[in-house]
Coordinates of C-alpha atoms in Angstrom, one line a residue:
X1362 CA 24.3 -4.5 0.7
X1363 CA 23.1 -6.5 -2.3
X1364 CA 20.1 -5.0 -4.1
X1365 CA 17.3 -7.3 -5.0
X1366 CA 15.6 -7.2 -8.4
X1367 CA 11.9 -7.6 -8.7
X1368 CA 10.3 -8.7 -11.9
X1369 CA 8.1 -6.2 -13.7
X1370 CA 5.3 -7.6 -15.9
X1371 CA 5.2 -6.4 -19.4
X1372 CA 2.0 -4.8 -20.8
X1373 CA -0.4 -7.5 -21.9
X1374 CA -2.1 -7.6 -25.3
X1375 CA -5.0 -9.6 -23.8
X1376 CA -8.3 -7.7 -23.2
X1377 CA -9.0 -6.7 -19.7
X1378 CA -12.3 -7.8 -18.2
X1379 CA -14.8 -5.0 -17.7
X1380 CA -15.0 -5.3 -13.9
X1381 CA -13.5 -3.0 -11.4
X1382 CA -12.2 -4.8 -8.3
X1383 CA -9.1 -2.6 -8.6
X1384 CA -6.5 -2.2 -6.0
X1385 CA -7.0 -5.4 -3.9
X1386 CA -10.7 -4.8 -4.4
X1387 CA -12.7 -7.8 -5.5
X1388 CA -15.6 -6.3 -3.7
X1389 CA -16.3 -3.4 -6.0
X1390 CA -17.0 -5.6 -9.0
X1391 CA -20.5 -6.1 -7.5
X1392 CA -21.1 -2.3 -7.3
X1393 CA -19.2 -0.7 -10.1
X1394 CA -19.1 -1.7 -13.8
X1395 CA -17.0 0.6 -15.8
X1396 CA -15.6 0.4 -19.3
X1397 CA -12.1 -1.1 -19.2
X1398 CA -9.3 0.9 -20.9
X1399 CA -5.6 0.8 -20.7
X1400 CA -4.1 4.0 -19.3
X1401 CA -1.0 5.4 -17.9
X1402 CA 2.6 5.4 -18.9
X1403 CA 4.2 2.3 -20.3
X1404 CA 6.1 0.3 -17.7
X1405 CA 9.7 1.3 -17.6
X1406 CA 12.0 -1.1 -19.3
X1407 CA 14.7 -1.0 -16.7
X1408 CA 14.6 -3.6 -14.0
X1409 CA 13.5 -2.3 -10.6
X1410 CA 16.1 -2.4 -7.8
X1411 CA 14.2 -1.5 -4.7
X1412 CA 16.5 -1.0 -1.8
X1413 CA 16.2 -3.8 0.8
X1414 CA 16.0 -2.0 4.1
X1415 CA 16.5 -3.1 7.7
X1416 CA 14.0 -3.2 10.5
X1417 CA 14.7 -3.9 14.2
X1418 CA 11.9 -5.3 16.4
X1419 CA 8.9 -3.1 16.7
X1420 CA 10.2 -0.2 18.8
X1421 CA 9.1 0.7 22.3
X1422 CA 6.7 3.6 21.7
X1423 CA 8.2 5.4 24.7
X1424 CA 11.6 5.4 23.1
X1425 CA 10.5 7.2 20.0
X1426 CA 10.2 11.0 19.6
X1427 CA 7.9 11.5 16.7
X1428 CA 8.3 15.2 16.9
X1429 CA 11.9 14.7 15.7
X1430 CA 11.1 12.2 12.9
X1431 CA 10.8 13.8 9.5
X1432 CA 7.8 13.7 7.3
X1433 CA 8.7 12.0 4.0
X1434 CA 9.1 14.7 1.3
X1435 CA 7.1 14.6 -2.0
X1436 CA 10.0 13.4 -4.1
X1437 CA 10.2 10.2 -2.0
X1438 CA 7.0 9.1 -3.7
X1439 CA 7.8 10.1 -7.3
X1440 CA 9.0 6.7 -8.3
X1441 CA 7.5 3.5 -9.8
X1442 CA 5.0 1.8 -7.5
X1443 CA 7.0 -1.3 -7.6
X1444 CA 10.0 0.6 -6.3
X1445 CA 8.0 2.6 -3.8
X1446 CA 6.2 -0.4 -2.2
X1447 CA 9.2 -2.0 -0.4
X1448 CA 10.5 1.4 0.6
X1449 CA 7.3 2.0 2.6
X1450 CA 8.0 -0.9 4.8
X1451 CA 9.0 0.3 8.3
X1452 CA 7.7 3.8 7.7
X1453 CA 5.1 5.3 10.1
X1454 CA 1.6 6.5 9.5
X1455 CA 0.4 9.2 12.0
X1456 CA -2.9 10.7 12.6
X1457 CA -3.5 12.5 15.9
X1458 CA -2.5 10.2 18.7
X1459 CA -2.4 7.1 16.5
X1460 CA 0.9 5.9 15.0
X1461 CA 1.2 2.8 12.9
X1462 CA 4.2 1.1 11.4
X1463 CA 3.8 -0.2 7.9
X1464 CA 4.5 -4.0 7.7
X1465 CA 2.9 -5.1 4.5
X1466 CA 2.1 -3.5 1.1
X1467 CA 1.1 -4.2 -2.5
X1468 CA 2.1 -2.4 -5.6
X1469 CA -0.4 -1.5 -8.4
X1470 CA 1.0 -0.1 -11.6
X1471 CA -0.1 1.3 -15.0
X1472 CA -1.3 -1.3 -17.5
X1473 CA -2.0 -3.5 -14.5
X1474 CA -5.3 -5.4 -14.8
X1475 CA -5.7 -5.3 -11.0
X1476 CA -5.3 -1.5 -10.7
X1477 CA -8.2 1.0 -10.6
X1478 CA -6.1 3.3 -12.9
X1479 CA -6.9 1.0 -15.9
X1480 CA -10.4 2.5 -16.0
X1481 CA -9.1 6.0 -16.6
X1482 CA -9.9 9.2 -14.6
X1483 CA -13.2 9.1 -12.9
X1484 CA -14.5 10.9 -9.8
X1485 CA -13.4 7.9 -7.8
X1486 CA -10.0 7.2 -9.4
X1487 CA -8.8 10.8 -10.0
X1488 CA -6.5 10.8 -7.0
X1489 CA -4.6 7.7 -8.4
X1490 CA -3.5 10.0 -11.3
X1491 CA -2.4 12.8 -9.1
X1492 CA 1.2 13.4 -7.9
X1493 CA 2.9 10.8 -5.8
X1494 CA 2.6 11.2 -2.1
X1495 CA -1.1 11.7 -1.9
X1496 CA -3.6 9.3 -0.4
X1497 CA -6.1 7.3 -2.5
X1498 CA -8.9 6.1 -0.3
X1499 CA -11.8 4.0 -1.5
X1500 CA -14.6 1.8 0.0
X1501 CA -14.4 -1.9 -0.5
X1502 CA -17.9 -3.6 -0.5
X1503 CA -19.1 -0.1 0.4
X1504 CA -17.9 -0.9 3.9
X1505 CA -14.1 -1.2 4.3
X1506 CA -11.9 1.9 3.9
X1507 CA -8.8 1.1 2.0
X1508 CA -5.7 3.4 2.2
X1509 CA -3.3 3.6 -0.7
X1510 CA -0.3 5.8 -1.3
X1511 CA -0.2 7.3 -4.8
X1512 CA 3.1 6.6 -6.5
X1513 CA 5.0 8.0 -9.5
X1514 CA 4.4 11.3 -11.3
X1515 CA 1.1 13.0 -12.0
X1516 CA -0.9 11.4 -14.8
X1517 CA 0.7 7.9 -14.4
X1518 CA -2.0 6.1 -12.4
X1519 CA -0.3 4.0 -9.8
X1520 CA -0.5 3.4 -6.1
X1521 CA 0.6 1.2 -3.2
X1522 CA -2.0 -0.4 -0.9
X1523 CA -1.3 -0.5 2.8
X1524 CA -2.2 -4.1 3.8
X1525 CA -1.0 -4.4 7.4
X1526 CA 0.6 -2.3 10.1
X1527 CA 1.8 -2.7 13.7
X1528 CA 0.5 -0.4 16.4
X1529 CA 3.1 2.0 17.8
X1530 CA 1.0 4.6 19.7
X1531 CA -2.6 5.2 20.5
X1532 CA -3.6 1.5 21.1
X1533 CA -6.7 2.5 23.1
X1534 CA -7.9 4.7 20.2
X1535 CA -7.1 1.9 17.7
X1536 CA -9.0 -0.7 19.7
X1537 CA -12.0 1.7 20.1
X1538 CA -12.2 2.4 16.4
X1539 CA -11.7 -1.3 15.5
X1540 CA -14.2 -2.5 18.2
X1541 CA -11.6 -5.1 19.3
X1542 CA -10.0 -5.1 22.7
X1543 CA -6.8 -6.9 21.7
X1544 CA -3.2 -6.2 21.0
X1545 CA -2.8 -9.3 18.8
X1546 CA -2.0 -9.0 15.0
X1547 CA -5.7 -9.6 14.1
X1548 CA -6.1 -5.9 15.2
X1549 CA -4.3 -4.5 12.1
X1550 CA -3.6 -7.3 9.6
X1551 CA -5.8 -6.4 6.7
X1552 CA -6.2 -3.2 4.6
X1553 CA -9.7 -2.5 5.8
X1554 CA -8.5 -2.6 9.4
X1555 CA -5.9 0.1 8.7
X1556 CA -8.4 2.7 7.4
X1557 CA -10.6 1.9 10.4
X1558 CA -7.8 2.2 12.9
X1559 CA -6.8 5.6 11.5
X1560 CA -10.4 6.8 11.5
X1561 CA -10.3 8.0 7.9
X1562 CA -13.0 8.0 5.2
X1563 CA -13.0 8.6 1.5
X1564 CA -12.9 12.3 2.2
X1565 CA -9.2 11.8 2.9
X1566 CA -8.7 10.7 -0.8
X1567 CA -6.2 13.1 -2.4
X1568 CA -4.8 14.2 0.9
X1569 CA -1.1 15.1 0.7
X1570 CA 0.7 12.7 3.1
X1571 CA 3.7 14.9 3.2
X1572 CA 1.9 17.9 4.7
X1573 CA 2.1 18.5 8.5
X1574 CA -1.2 17.8 10.3
X1575 CA -3.9 15.4 9.4
X1576 CA -2.6 12.1 8.0
X1577 CA 1.2 12.0 7.7
X1578 CA 3.8 9.5 6.4
X1579 CA 7.0 9.6 8.5
X1580 CA 10.4 8.2 8.0
X1581 CA 11.2 5.0 9.8
X1582 CA 13.7 2.2 10.4
X1583 CA 14.6 0.2 7.3
X1584 CA 13.9 -3.5 7.3
X1585 CA 16.9 -5.8 6.7
X1586 CA 14.8 -8.7 5.3
X1587 CA 11.6 -8.7 3.4
X1588 CA 9.2 -11.3 1.9
X1589 CA 7.6 -11.1 -1.5
X1590 CA 4.6 -12.9 -3.0
X1591 CA 1.6 -12.5 -5.3
X1592 CA -1.1 -10.0 -4.4
X1593 CA -4.3 -11.0 -2.6
X1594 CA -7.8 -11.2 -3.8
X1595 CA -7.2 -10.3 -7.5
X1596 CA -8.4 -13.5 -9.2
X1597 CA -10.2 -11.3 -11.7
X1598 CA -6.9 -10.0 -13.1
X1599 CA -4.9 -11.4 -16.0
X1600 CA -2.7 -14.4 -15.1
X1601 CA 0.5 -12.5 -15.5
X1602 CA -0.7 -10.0 -12.9
X1603 CA -2.2 -12.4 -10.5
X1604 CA 1.2 -14.2 -10.3
X1605 CA 3.3 -11.1 -10.2
X1606 CA 5.3 -10.9 -7.0
X1607 CA 4.2 -7.4 -6.1
X1608 CA 3.2 -8.0 -2.5
X1609 CA 5.9 -7.1 0.1
X1610 CA 6.1 -7.7 3.9
X1611 CA 8.7 -7.4 6.6
X1612 CA 10.2 -10.8 7.4
X1613 CA 9.9 -12.0 11.0
X1614 CA 7.0 -9.8 12.0
X1615 CA 3.6 -11.3 13.1
X1616 CA 1.8 -8.2 11.7
X1617 CA 1.1 -9.7 8.2
X1618 CA -2.3 -10.6 6.8
X1619 CA -3.4 -13.9 5.4
X1620 CA -2.4 -15.8 3.4
X1621 CA 1.2 -15.9 4.7
X1622 CA 2.2 -19.2 3.0
X1623 CA 2.5 -17.4 -0.4
X1624 CA 5.2 -15.1 0.9
X1625 CA 8.9 -16.1 0.6
X1626 CA 12.3 -14.4 0.6
X1627 CA 13.1 -12.7 -2.7

């Protein structure tokens, strides 16, 4: 199968504005003003070659035995966020009786003017600099709980935002937590909705997603076709980062957040 190359954006020499919307987070610029610094390892010079994976239709929950599906190991996450992001598509998030399948993500990298990591290590951003495979959870507008998967090695400062999912199990629990009695995509298309559906708070930040119990990331079917596009809600970032095609979604699924018209085949 032909591997697809995704463009990395080189480190910019332009100054970064001292606001902190961060990882898909325009909301926090109203509540947090931190000094902007450039941190993290330099982007790797090699061109990323994320494997394009294949996804059948959303599986019948009764046909899946999640006790037999492996939890993804720590080394799965110890790669560049731009490589990890498309590899997370089709994987499963599990907490208690709720199982979600990841359908849309965004990559945030070192020297990225849209990434929280650019502000250095603070009480809030410390998990971003931890080892890959941990959760980074923050509040957007002080209201929406945003789940990110930390990527790369310890000290780098990179993560992948979970933007949308499809419900696989625990629909009643998801609906109760979301306060919406629907099985339509509006239930889980948006990063704040994912945190709410999983019932997590910022206390889950730094939680290892590869440890049994709690919040887990499980292996899942690999999508055959994906879509790429610019990330959402990062107008504050530098132009080269607002236009970077670092948003990834499974082609053909309705479980994708708005805007959809900016997504296209790679």
